[in-house]
DNA sequence: CTGAAAGCGCTAACAT
DNA sequence: ATGTTAGCGCTTTCAG
């Protein structure tokens, strides 16, 4: 572990008491003679001394560590969030325990327990699904929590901060955009409907469409898995539908991109034959062809805000109690090239296998 | 932090001493009366007691935490490595401090120091560039280290494990493959040449080509940044070259994919006009069209092996000293659809802008 | 079989 | 301006 030297070694070498060393360590220099300070500092250098943060934590009750639960680092959606969190953490001297739940509640619970056990100062819950059981567990330990996009079924106490995402604004913009382009036949590729956020996105999309007189029944909705292959897999099902959409809203960018690739491979042109809108604005979205029109979440900002809120809760823990910590993140439409005017005579799709075989 | 209850509370409730509680906590049950064990266990449940791992660490000198330094979580290359590390860590009750160096040595050093200061049991160095300064710092603290793909300039002590990647095998297979397909004019898109691994990959590629009588001078080599936009940016420079390649080996998959997209956009067909091989085998590689032929690194396995090696070093720290910890990872070619027979009469490229404008 | 006591490395009153 | 003392919560001899 540490370099082996303790505060006692420093005290001895400097010819002072541990308290004095501790004082200079913590910059309580107000009543110490300058030359004493120098002696201590010199001894510290000499011995290459580093205070043990474990011992410090034992008395301070602070570990300067937080846990970050996400579903899967492999999902590009999370990388910018992580960076946002890390950037704030770094300046505040905090470190981050990264935990991939792998969309598995049990695995998540294991992490929660090991983090609580390690006495992290707080936990950021950013996985796509957040279990009530986790929260219960964390409340037992009075561990401060900030949760992203989670809608508690029962009220939670002051130690839980909530970050909610206003999908409504962005999704409505998407619908407006499509409508202006002349689209009237829509489809939605949702995420797994057992996830609350999947249901919310779908519902907002349908209700926005309702505002234009499009009934929910008339829009084709298909469920996918929020990954590339999910979006890809949906095309065939959609081709079989009696009436085919000219515009598609996907629950996230990966789904949208997977769908676009499948469509292109089958000879459908985007956006000439079909317009596609995603959600997230992952980096890949602007790098594919055509660049994806998408509802953007400011992910880096989400990370930053979440970490700041968590620190806030940690610092004001006992004082403010019952105060609600909340932040609302607004989404907005980024118009790129995957959306265009609706085809005049859509007709049925003429899917031909591309000459490029699938692997 | 913790639920507030201490071992003393448990001892009192159970009507035993702290030592006894400690014994059942650590499963030293050999000399304890079964009914005593039960009393203690009952008290633990009753109080919802969790031992403080901070206090434990203070005496055990173990924190059950390790640091993982990578360049950038946003790089899909790392996500599987992280998962590999995490999977091993989870079963051993370790947690992982994730640190993004952002390709910045100074930032890396800050992390190293804060990790050493937090007394992590070990550190995994997996960033694309590893600074000697970091190692020096870590040796000061006797922190066990496992470094990926790093070639120390001076010998290091027994607390540093090395994981080396045999790029040779995979890259030679790639060259063989291209040669068999009839290619004779090659190009290489390297990573930044100040990175040792970039130079190594380039050199292996050139020397393998040399084995077929192709001189290094005759192969067009261009430097890029290992990201999508880097690969994309290279196309124009390549188009200006007097003699154009029919086969390209890129330093990593992102570069290869960026290049392919740029090529397709300009009307070049892959693999009919040009064959492209990447390196890494990131998930995206098999999901694009055409699926990418690539030299695969078993990234998940690398993560697992690295973490296992680190634990090994941690556990045998004092006993074995001077023993070298080493692992060698072999790469191999995954043939997909981005490589094909060389065009009969290559001619010069006829780059036309695709109808789809770039954003 | 169980308890008492000392100590891990540090901080924080309380003295002086 | 600095030293003394008493813990923080746990483990670990050493006694009994």
XYZ file of C-alpha atoms (C1' of nucleotides) in Angstrom:
750
model
C 0.000 0.000 0.000
C 1.369 3.370 1.020
C 5.061 4.154 1.214
C 5.158 2.728 4.723
C 5.992 5.879 6.607
C 3.466 7.044 9.136
C 2.706 10.334 10.750
C 4.686 9.155 13.744
C 7.835 8.795 11.661
C 7.413 12.301 10.391
C 6.800 13.643 13.879
C 9.904 11.963 15.198
C 12.117 13.141 12.367
C 10.799 16.689 12.616
C 11.103 16.612 16.382
C 7.484 17.560 16.947
C 4.280 15.796 17.964
C 1.858 14.025 15.685
C -0.665 16.782 16.219
C 1.647 19.351 14.764
C 2.298 17.202 11.756
C -1.418 16.665 11.380
C -1.929 20.407 11.512
C 0.443 21.155 8.714
C -1.000 18.256 6.757
C -4.411 19.830 6.976
C -3.189 23.361 6.520
C -4.174 24.497 9.960
C -1.146 26.720 10.029
C -2.642 29.610 11.930
C -0.830 29.027 15.215
C 2.284 27.254 14.067
C 5.679 28.873 13.933
C 6.887 29.180 10.345
C 10.120 27.392 11.115
C 8.215 24.493 12.636
C 6.169 24.252 9.502
C 9.352 24.108 7.525
C 10.822 21.359 9.673
C 7.698 19.297 9.251
C 7.506 19.874 5.534
C 11.109 18.914 5.218
C 10.598 15.715 7.145
C 7.632 14.883 4.953
C 9.703 15.309 1.805
C 12.606 13.454 3.318
C 10.521 10.435 4.154
C 8.400 10.649 1.079
C 5.457 10.535 3.370
C 1.858 10.228 2.210
C -0.917 10.241 4.772
C -3.057 7.127 4.793
C -6.437 8.004 3.429
C -7.826 4.887 5.026
C -6.945 6.108 8.492
C -8.276 9.508 7.593
C -11.533 8.043 6.392
C -11.891 6.144 9.610
C -12.098 9.369 11.529
C -13.575 11.707 8.925
C -16.297 9.307 7.779
C -15.546 10.337 4.241
C -13.968 8.156 1.598
C -13.853 10.566 -1.324
C -15.204 7.813 -3.483
C -18.525 7.445 -5.239
C -20.115 4.584 -7.120
C -21.483 4.876 -10.629
C -23.929 2.260 -11.802
C -24.588 2.016 -15.499
C -26.072 -0.733 -17.590
C -23.177 -1.329 -19.921
C -19.986 0.566 -20.741
C -20.241 -0.850 -24.211
C -23.224 1.367 -24.868
C -21.816 4.577 -26.350
C -24.576 6.468 -24.653
C -22.792 6.102 -21.349
C -19.303 7.124 -22.252
C -19.955 10.830 -22.295
C -21.940 10.608 -19.107
C -18.989 8.951 -17.458
C -16.702 11.665 -18.665
C -18.978 14.337 -17.293
C -19.048 12.641 -13.925
C -15.322 12.135 -13.933
C -14.512 15.701 -14.823
C -16.342 16.993 -11.784
C -15.029 14.218 -9.586
C -11.438 14.933 -10.538
C -11.451 18.532 -9.383
C -13.116 17.545 -6.122
C -10.589 14.775 -5.503
C -13.177 12.082 -5.767
C -12.693 8.756 -7.440
C -15.300 6.693 -9.187
C -16.133 3.058 -8.773
C -17.565 1.980 -12.086
C -20.136 -0.787 -12.061
C -21.828 -2.413 -15.050
C -25.116 -3.903 -14.061
C -25.385 -5.675 -17.412
C -29.098 -4.981 -17.213
C -29.227 -7.401 -14.320
C -30.904 -6.362 -11.076
C -29.187 -8.996 -9.029
C -25.787 -7.965 -10.269
C -26.733 -4.374 -9.554
C -27.687 -5.270 -6.028
C -24.365 -6.957 -5.479
C -22.628 -3.791 -6.552
C -24.816 -1.645 -4.370
C -23.957 -3.769 -1.401
C -20.266 -3.823 -2.039
C -20.270 -0.064 -2.551
C -22.230 0.568 0.612
C -19.906 -1.758 2.386
C -16.921 0.180 1.067
C -18.609 3.226 2.481
C -18.613 5.313 -0.648
C -19.831 8.817 0.004
C -22.586 8.493 -2.551
C -23.919 6.594 -5.518
C -24.985 7.610 -8.979
C -27.690 5.400 -10.407
C -27.682 5.676 -14.151
C -28.533 2.245 -15.365
C -31.474 2.069 -17.698
C -33.523 0.372 -15.065
C -33.368 1.159 -11.394
C -34.623 -1.318 -8.870
C -36.589 -0.230 -5.838
C -34.721 -2.851 -3.932
C -31.483 -0.952 -4.559
C -32.925 2.208 -3.158
C -34.238 0.434 -0.110
C -30.839 -1.055 0.485
C -29.170 2.324 0.117
C -31.587 4.035 2.437
C -30.617 1.520 5.093
C -27.101 2.879 4.919
C -28.142 6.466 4.454
C -26.015 6.582 1.371
C -26.710 9.663 -0.720
C -28.018 8.805 -4.146
C -28.674 10.586 -7.385
C -30.800 8.701 -9.855
C -31.194 9.448 -13.534
C -34.537 9.186 -15.198
C -36.179 7.282 -12.404
C -39.709 7.778 -11.210
C -40.018 6.556 -7.647
C -43.241 4.781 -6.825
C -43.081 5.941 -3.230
C -41.700 9.259 -2.045
C -38.011 9.136 -1.219
C -36.154 11.030 1.425
C -33.870 14.050 1.126
C -30.830 11.962 0.450
C -32.068 10.951 -2.975
C -31.613 13.401 -5.818
C -33.527 12.997 -9.026
C -32.518 13.940 -12.506
C -35.370 13.828 -14.912
C -35.172 14.123 -18.612
C -37.730 16.101 -20.509
C -38.140 13.895 -23.540
C -41.356 15.670 -24.388
C -39.759 18.781 -25.880
C -37.399 16.920 -28.155
C -39.855 14.275 -29.272
C -42.509 16.859 -30.068
C -39.989 18.735 -32.147
C -39.276 15.504 -33.965
C -42.948 14.983 -34.708
C -43.367 18.578 -35.853
C -40.379 18.177 -38.098
C -41.703 15.015 -39.684
C -45.122 16.472 -40.131
C -43.795 19.550 -41.858
C -41.959 17.260 -44.229
C -45.297 15.783 -45.218
C -45.157 12.482 -43.385
C -48.455 10.934 -42.362
C -47.604 7.285 -41.854
C -45.473 6.618 -38.836
C -43.816 3.819 -36.978
C -42.096 3.618 -33.658
C -39.371 1.196 -32.673
C -39.477 1.108 -28.904
C -37.060 -0.234 -26.352
C -38.086 -3.155 -24.168
C -41.462 -2.151 -22.814
C -40.733 -3.395 -19.344
C -38.454 -0.378 -19.036
C -40.309 2.651 -17.871
C -38.366 5.023 -20.086
C -39.259 2.963 -23.122
C -42.922 3.313 -22.326
C -42.588 7.025 -21.695
C -40.867 7.693 -24.996
C -43.434 5.703 -26.867
C -46.290 7.399 -25.158
C -44.957 10.883 -25.818
C -44.452 10.068 -29.467
C -47.951 8.720 -29.812
C -49.514 11.600 -27.990
C -47.629 14.161 -30.058
C -48.890 12.395 -33.139
C -52.366 12.484 -31.621
C -52.086 16.256 -31.629
C -51.960 16.047 -35.409
C -54.985 13.796 -35.559
C -53.029 10.604 -35.997
C -54.510 7.872 -33.864
C -52.293 5.610 -31.826
C -53.737 2.539 -33.556
C -52.642 3.767 -36.932
C -49.016 3.907 -35.935
C -47.037 0.773 -36.236
C -45.107 0.096 -33.051
C -42.512 -2.583 -32.722
C -40.407 -3.512 -29.763
C -36.658 -3.913 -29.976
C -33.707 -4.145 -27.609
C -32.065 -0.705 -27.864
C -29.086 -2.182 -29.650
C -27.964 -2.159 -33.283
C -29.138 -5.658 -33.983
C -32.516 -4.849 -32.519
C -33.056 -2.027 -34.963
C -31.816 -4.201 -37.748
C -34.117 -7.023 -36.843
C -37.213 -4.900 -36.993
C -37.116 -4.224 -40.721
C -38.513 -7.517 -41.810
C -41.417 -7.342 -39.443
C -42.118 -3.869 -40.707
C -42.009 -4.971 -44.325
C -44.762 -7.457 -43.613
C -47.077 -4.829 -42.225
C -50.081 -4.065 -44.432
C -49.412 -0.353 -44.508
C -45.867 0.850 -44.353
C -44.564 3.967 -42.672
C -42.668 6.765 -44.352
C -41.206 7.975 -41.089
C -39.789 6.175 -38.105
C -38.952 7.265 -34.631
C -36.636 4.922 -32.779
C -36.218 4.748 -29.019
C -32.507 5.382 -29.311
C -29.783 6.018 -31.842
C -28.409 2.512 -31.933
C -31.827 1.206 -32.861
C -32.212 3.884 -35.510
C -28.800 3.180 -36.971
C -29.339 -0.563 -37.017
C -32.602 -0.006 -38.805
C -31.050 2.343 -41.348
C -28.324 -0.123 -42.168
C -30.787 -2.921 -42.636
C -32.939 -0.689 -44.819
C -30.033 0.423 -46.963
C -28.909 -3.114 -47.370
C -32.314 -3.985 -48.727
C -32.263 -1.183 -51.218
C -34.381 1.297 -49.304
C -32.995 4.792 -49.409
C -32.818 7.029 -46.367
C -34.279 9.626 -46.400
C -35.774 9.366 -49.899
C -37.894 6.305 -49.152
C -38.025 6.545 -45.431
C -37.099 9.101 -42.798
C -35.588 7.983 -39.518
C -35.138 9.805 -36.236
C -33.195 8.502 -33.285
C -32.718 9.590 -29.717
C -29.522 10.191 -27.689
C -27.200 11.800 -30.201
C -24.351 9.401 -29.633
C -21.175 10.185 -31.474
C -21.832 7.580 -34.105
C -25.043 9.400 -35.025
C -23.264 12.164 -36.840
C -20.665 9.897 -38.322
C -22.836 7.496 -40.246
C -24.276 8.090 -43.675
C -26.630 9.764 -43.788
C -25.917 11.530 -40.510
C -28.771 10.819 -38.172
C -31.480 13.280 -37.241
C -31.966 12.708 -33.553
C -33.397 13.929 -30.281
C -30.346 14.923 -28.337
C -29.663 14.346 -24.681
C -26.821 16.470 -23.321
C -25.064 13.475 -21.856
C -21.899 15.137 -20.740
C -23.954 17.741 -18.952
C -26.089 15.060 -17.355
C -22.968 13.489 -15.902
C -21.730 16.790 -14.590
C -25.034 17.829 -13.087
C -25.528 14.454 -11.477
C -22.103 14.492 -9.851
C -22.545 18.058 -8.682
C -25.894 17.222 -7.183
C -24.451 14.212 -5.436
C -21.655 16.267 -3.913
C -24.195 18.792 -2.816
C -26.226 16.143 -1.058
C -23.125 14.642 0.506
C -22.005 17.979 1.859
C -25.360 19.140 3.163
C -26.388 15.773 4.395
C -27.433 16.433 7.958
C -28.194 20.177 7.681
C -30.755 20.311 4.934
C -33.145 17.458 5.294
C -36.297 16.997 3.395
C -35.146 19.426 0.746
C -35.700 17.935 -2.641
C -32.859 17.782 -5.061
C -34.020 17.915 -8.620
C -32.720 18.753 -12.033
C -34.573 18.741 -15.286
C -32.690 18.133 -18.485
C -34.209 19.332 -21.719
C -33.868 17.453 -24.974
C -34.028 18.950 -28.432
C -34.064 17.830 -32.013
C -30.854 17.829 -34.014
C -31.752 17.840 -37.675
C -29.289 16.059 -39.904
C -29.761 14.102 -43.095
C -31.752 11.023 -42.220
C -35.041 12.879 -42.562
C -36.455 14.351 -45.734
C -39.722 15.108 -47.475
C -42.174 12.268 -47.552
C -42.168 10.263 -50.792
C -45.049 11.280 -53.073
C -46.312 7.806 -53.767
C -44.901 5.589 -51.076
C -46.346 2.313 -52.309
C -45.087 -0.884 -50.775
C -41.448 -1.464 -50.121
C -39.603 -3.384 -52.727
C -37.059 -5.152 -50.622
C -34.307 -6.730 -52.593
C -31.339 -8.341 -51.002
C -28.316 -6.196 -51.489
C -25.431 -7.789 -53.314
C -23.485 -7.587 -50.122
C -24.306 -10.633 -48.109
C -24.659 -10.393 -44.390
C -21.910 -11.992 -42.392
C -21.945 6.138 5.448
C -22.566 2.784 7.020
C -25.697 1.920 8.895
C -24.208 3.371 12.052
C -23.996 0.210 14.075
C -20.567 -0.922 15.140
C -19.104 -4.156 16.263
C -19.479 -2.917 19.816
C -23.236 -2.640 19.430
C -23.389 -6.169 18.160
C -21.193 -7.415 20.983
C -23.357 -5.731 23.575
C -26.616 -7.016 22.113
C -25.254 -10.524 21.786
C -23.794 -10.362 25.255
C -20.308 -11.267 24.086
C -17.046 -9.459 23.473
C -15.963 -7.696 20.314
C -13.423 -10.410 19.704
C -16.088 -13.034 19.513
C -18.105 -10.988 17.103
C -15.016 -10.451 15.028
C -14.437 -14.160 14.987
C -17.834 -15.001 13.610
C -17.510 -12.142 11.152
C -14.364 -13.689 9.796
C -15.607 -17.236 10.020
C -13.116 -18.270 12.644
C -15.706 -20.534 14.121
C -13.449 -23.347 15.142
C -13.499 -22.700 18.870
C -16.825 -20.966 19.293
C -19.820 -22.626 20.811
C -22.551 -23.039 18.199
C -25.097 -21.265 20.361
C -22.759 -18.302 20.764
C -22.426 -18.134 17.024
C -26.157 -18.060 16.760
C -26.508 -15.275 19.288
C -24.009 -13.183 17.421
C -25.566 -13.857 14.065
C -28.912 -12.959 15.438
C -27.637 -9.680 16.837
C -26.046 -8.873 13.486
C -29.330 -9.411 11.702
C -31.236 -7.566 14.367
C -29.062 -4.482 14.083
C -28.625 -4.732 10.382
C -24.965 -4.551 11.026
C -22.321 -4.221 8.320
C -18.670 -4.156 9.294
C -16.807 -1.042 8.277
C -14.453 -1.919 5.500
C -12.509 1.232 6.219
C -11.654 0.074 9.708
C -10.877 -3.339 8.338
C -8.566 -1.894 5.730
C -6.739 0.041 8.389
C -5.662 -3.159 9.998
C -5.559 -5.510 7.052
C -3.710 -3.126 4.730
C -6.048 -4.220 1.973
C -8.700 -2.075 0.386
C -10.173 -4.554 -2.087
C -10.042 -1.820 -4.682
C -7.969 -1.518 -7.827
C -7.495 1.298 -10.290
C -7.977 0.923 -14.020
C -6.407 3.504 -16.286
C -7.601 3.653 -19.848
C -7.337 6.339 -22.461
C -10.997 6.906 -23.118
C -14.173 5.013 -22.269
C -15.632 6.363 -25.476
C -13.342 4.097 -27.433
C -15.268 0.869 -27.959
C -12.013 -1.003 -27.774
C -11.981 -0.540 -24.020
C -15.467 -1.548 -23.116
C -14.905 -5.250 -23.382
C -11.630 -4.989 -21.551
C -13.426 -3.270 -18.726
C -16.003 -6.007 -18.632
C -13.329 -8.649 -18.462
C -11.658 -6.893 -15.579
C -14.937 -6.361 -13.824
C -16.048 -9.949 -14.132
C -12.985 -11.183 -12.308
C -13.093 -8.355 -9.813
C -16.684 -9.066 -8.927
C -16.092 -12.627 -7.843
C -13.089 -11.600 -5.792
C -15.023 -8.812 -4.105
C -12.883 -6.148 -5.629
C -14.137 -2.833 -6.930
C -12.694 -0.826 -9.770
C -11.789 2.804 -9.862
C -12.130 3.803 -13.484
C -9.879 6.568 -14.753
C -9.839 8.103 -18.231
C -6.488 9.586 -18.973
C -7.876 11.307 -22.069
C -4.514 10.591 -23.685
C -3.028 13.079 -21.245
C -0.003 12.069 -19.180
C -0.540 14.787 -16.615
C -4.102 13.736 -16.050
C -2.904 10.164 -15.793
C -0.377 11.127 -13.171
C -3.039 12.859 -11.132
C -5.065 9.673 -11.184
C -2.084 7.551 -10.261
C -1.426 9.739 -7.286
C -4.971 9.810 -6.088
C -5.185 6.048 -6.454
C -1.948 5.461 -4.603
C -3.163 7.843 -1.985
C -6.396 5.876 -1.682
C -4.222 2.854 -1.176
C -5.709 0.717 -3.879
C -4.306 -2.776 -3.819
C -3.121 -2.520 -7.394
C -3.371 -0.696 -10.662
C -4.102 -1.798 -14.203
C -2.425 0.363 -16.793
C -4.235 0.016 -20.076
C -4.075 3.425 -21.623
C -2.627 3.519 -25.096
C 0.429 5.263 -23.810
C 2.057 4.566 -20.482
C 4.354 7.082 -18.908
C 7.551 6.037 -17.154
C 6.799 8.715 -14.643
C 3.675 6.820 -13.617
C 5.649 3.681 -12.979
C 8.245 5.527 -10.982
C 5.528 7.035 -8.866
C 3.912 3.667 -8.329
C 7.156 1.978 -7.406
C 7.549 4.545 -4.644
C 4.399 3.208 -3.095
C 5.110 -0.393 -3.938
C 1.759 -0.565 -5.637
C 1.383 -3.692 -7.741
C 0.895 -2.897 -11.400
C -0.081 -4.749 -14.512
C 0.589 -2.942 -17.743
C -0.834 -3.780 -21.133
C 1.275 -3.579 -24.220
C 4.060 -1.622 -22.600
C 7.719 -2.096 -23.239
C 9.715 -0.809 -20.278
C 12.918 0.976 -21.154
C 14.515 -0.105 -17.887
C 13.880 -3.367 -16.110
C 11.063 -3.210 -13.623
C 10.698 -5.042 -10.354
C 8.578 -8.018 -9.470
C 5.561 -5.960 -8.645
C 5.015 -5.033 -12.272
C 3.271 -7.544 -14.494
C 3.383 -7.245 -18.230
C 0.828 -8.252 -20.788
C 2.151 -8.213 -24.271
C 0.185 -8.615 -27.410
C 1.512 -10.643 -30.248
C 0.372 -8.535 -33.167
C 2.764 -10.362 -35.415
C 0.674 -13.479 -35.855
C -2.517 -11.669 -36.746
C -0.943 -9.087 -38.999
C 1.010 -11.713 -40.899
C -2.202 -13.619 -41.435
C -3.725 -10.438 -42.779
C -0.891 -9.963 -45.232
C -1.055 -13.582 -46.331
C -4.766 -13.226 -46.855
C -4.388 -10.105 -48.987
C -1.613 -11.596 -50.985
C -3.588 -14.695 -51.753
C -6.357 -12.472 -53.022
C -3.953 -11.030 -55.516
C -3.197 -7.674 -53.944
C 0.166 -6.131 -54.703
C -0.320 -2.458 -53.950
C -0.757 -1.703 -50.293
C -1.293 1.143 -47.951
C -1.187 1.444 -44.198
C -3.104 3.913 -42.091
C -1.185 4.096 -38.864
C -2.063 5.513 -35.488
C -0.118 8.486 -34.147
C 3.494 7.492 -34.580
C 4.552 8.853 -31.240
C 2.735 5.858 -29.781
C 4.948 2.842 -29.602
C 2.194 0.424 -30.499
C 1.467 2.390 -33.650
C 5.055 2.047 -34.729
C 5.092 -1.642 -33.906
C 1.984 -2.389 -35.935
C 3.306 -0.467 -38.869
C 6.643 -2.143 -38.725
C 5.171 -5.629 -38.547
C 2.944 -4.903 -41.510
C 5.831 -3.606 -43.570
C 8.103 -6.442 -42.665
C 5.466 -9.043 -43.468
C 5.044 -7.372 -46.821
C 8.822 -7.438 -47.185
C 8.597 -11.205 -46.942
C 6.647 -11.096 -50.199
C 9.201 -8.874 -51.859
C 7.253 -5.691 -51.390
C 9.585 -2.912 -50.323
C 8.638 -0.569 -47.520
C 9.010 2.440 -49.798
C 6.425 1.137 -52.189
C 3.736 1.031 -49.552
C 1.855 4.181 -48.947
C 1.713 4.960 -45.228
C -0.420 7.669 -43.771
C -0.821 8.690 -40.172
C -4.218 9.104 -38.556
C -5.633 9.408 -35.056
C -7.169 5.991 -34.393
C -10.654 7.449 -34.544
C -13.398 7.335 -37.175
C -12.736 10.821 -38.445
C -9.057 10.025 -38.793
C -9.757 7.131 -41.115
C -12.217 9.218 -43.014
C -9.771 12.073 -43.408
C -7.135 9.914 -44.983
C -9.037 9.132 -48.164
C -8.367 12.388 -49.900
C -4.669 12.250 -49.235
C -4.655 8.751 -50.575
C -6.511 9.738 -53.708
C -3.774 12.226 -54.501
C -1.055 9.645 -54.324
C 0.496 8.779 -57.713
C -0.104 5.084 -57.330
C -3.136 3.889 -55.460
C -3.428 0.842 -53.272
C -5.885 -1.982 -53.737
C -5.553 -3.091 -50.129
C -5.361 -1.222 -46.897
C -4.388 -2.208 -43.431
C -5.527 0.201 -40.741
C -4.054 0.489 -37.264
C -7.433 -0.121 -35.708
C -11.045 -0.817 -36.572
C -12.316 2.700 -36.081
C -9.803 3.952 -38.587
C -10.723 1.216 -41.015
C -14.424 1.884 -40.662
C -14.002 5.631 -41.070
C -12.024 4.993 -44.192
C -14.588 2.591 -45.595
C -17.399 5.042 -45.053
C -15.501 7.823 -46.740
C -14.656 5.517 -49.631
C -18.238 4.357 -50.053
C -19.435 7.897 -49.969
C -17.115 8.713 -52.831
C -18.356 5.831 -54.902
C -15.583 3.393 -54.186
C -16.814 -0.096 -53.510
C -15.481 -2.231 -50.713
C -14.189 -4.837 -51.364
C -14.606 -4.678 -55.180
C -12.398 -1.628 -55.634
C -10.463 -1.775 -52.445
C -9.982 -4.235 -49.611
C -9.704 -3.025 -46.053
C -8.489 -4.756 -42.910
C -8.755 -3.352 -39.420
C -7.430 -4.364 -36.034
C -9.209 -4.881 -32.705
C -12.452 -6.530 -33.730
C -14.695 -4.089 -31.937
C -18.358 -4.911 -31.964
C -19.088 -2.381 -34.658
C -16.727 -4.230 -36.970
C -19.134 -7.038 -37.615
C -22.145 -4.795 -37.717
C -21.206 -2.469 -40.523
C -21.620 -3.167 -44.203
C -19.585 -4.869 -45.380
C -18.615 -6.529 -42.129
C -14.982 -5.778 -41.488
C -12.157 -8.233 -41.910
C -9.928 -7.560 -38.955
C -7.087 -8.706 -36.752
C -8.785 -9.600 -33.534
C -7.584 -8.915 -30.047
C -9.374 -11.005 -27.432
C -10.223 -7.935 -25.388
C -12.429 -9.553 -22.840
C -9.769 -12.134 -22.193
C -7.123 -9.436 -21.893
C -9.170 -7.797 -19.168
C -9.602 -11.076 -17.358
C -5.980 -12.096 -17.588
C -4.792 -8.690 -16.496
C -7.005 -8.675 -13.442
C -6.049 -12.209 -12.548
C -2.386 -11.377 -12.855
C -2.837 -8.321 -10.704
C -4.547 -10.317 -7.985
C -1.780 -12.845 -8.178
C 0.844 -10.152 -7.654
C -1.150 -8.614 -4.835
C -1.467 -11.896 -3.061
C 2.109 -13.025 -3.487
C 3.581 -9.642 -2.966
C 6.162 -10.251 -0.302
C 6.756 -14.018 -0.850
C 7.702 -14.175 -4.492
C 9.959 -11.337 -5.371
C 11.826 -10.923 -8.566
C 9.561 -13.394 -10.273
C 8.405 -12.017 -13.560
C 4.749 -11.921 -14.328
C 4.043 -12.147 -17.995
C 1.269 -13.036 -20.347
C 1.304 -13.126 -24.073
C -1.896 -12.583 -26.002
C -2.127 -13.884 -29.520
C -4.041 -12.106 -32.259
C -5.581 -13.686 -35.304
C -7.300 -12.677 -38.482
C -11.081 -12.689 -38.678
C -12.095 -12.804 -42.297
C -15.348 -11.066 -43.110
C -16.497 -9.195 -46.173
C -14.341 -6.109 -46.470
C -11.641 -7.991 -48.294
C -11.943 -9.555 -51.726
C -9.937 -10.392 -54.794
C -7.846 -7.556 -56.147
C -9.423 -5.659 -59.031
C -8.013 -6.753 -62.387
C -7.280 -3.313 -63.700
C -7.218 -1.011 -60.735
C -6.561 2.241 -62.579
C -6.932 5.491 -60.711
C -9.820 6.105 -58.406
C -12.700 7.974 -59.834
C -13.922 9.776 -56.787
C -17.308 11.318 -57.173
C -19.133 12.959 -54.370
C -22.018 10.887 -53.326
C -25.419 12.461 -53.577
C -25.581 12.407 -49.835
C -23.820 15.479 -48.585
C -21.707 15.293 -45.473
C -23.092 17.072 -42.485
C -14.214 -21.507 24.184
C -14.114 -16.389 25.294
C -12.484 -11.815 26.944
C -9.111 -7.998 27.744
C -5.894 -5.148 25.801
C -3.135 -3.216 22.407
C -2.692 -1.143 18.128
C -3.592 0.060 12.770
C -2.686 5.797 11.283
C -4.956 9.615 11.839
C -7.779 13.734 13.956
C -9.676 16.606 17.485
C -10.556 18.320 21.858
C -8.233 19.747 25.795
C -4.306 21.133 28.109
C -0.338 23.956 28.728
C 2.436 27.685 19.527
C 2.592 22.760 20.606
C 1.943 18.383 23.191
C -1.270 14.899 25.473
C -5.068 12.122 25.306
C -8.710 9.801 23.630
C -10.953 7.737 20.273
C -12.662 6.198 14.902
C -14.097 0.404 14.185
C -11.840 -3.353 13.602
C -8.294 -7.467 14.272
C -5.153 -9.967 16.879
C -2.177 -11.624 20.356
C -2.312 -13.230 24.857
C -4.634 -14.722 28.967
C -7.673 -17.254 31.112
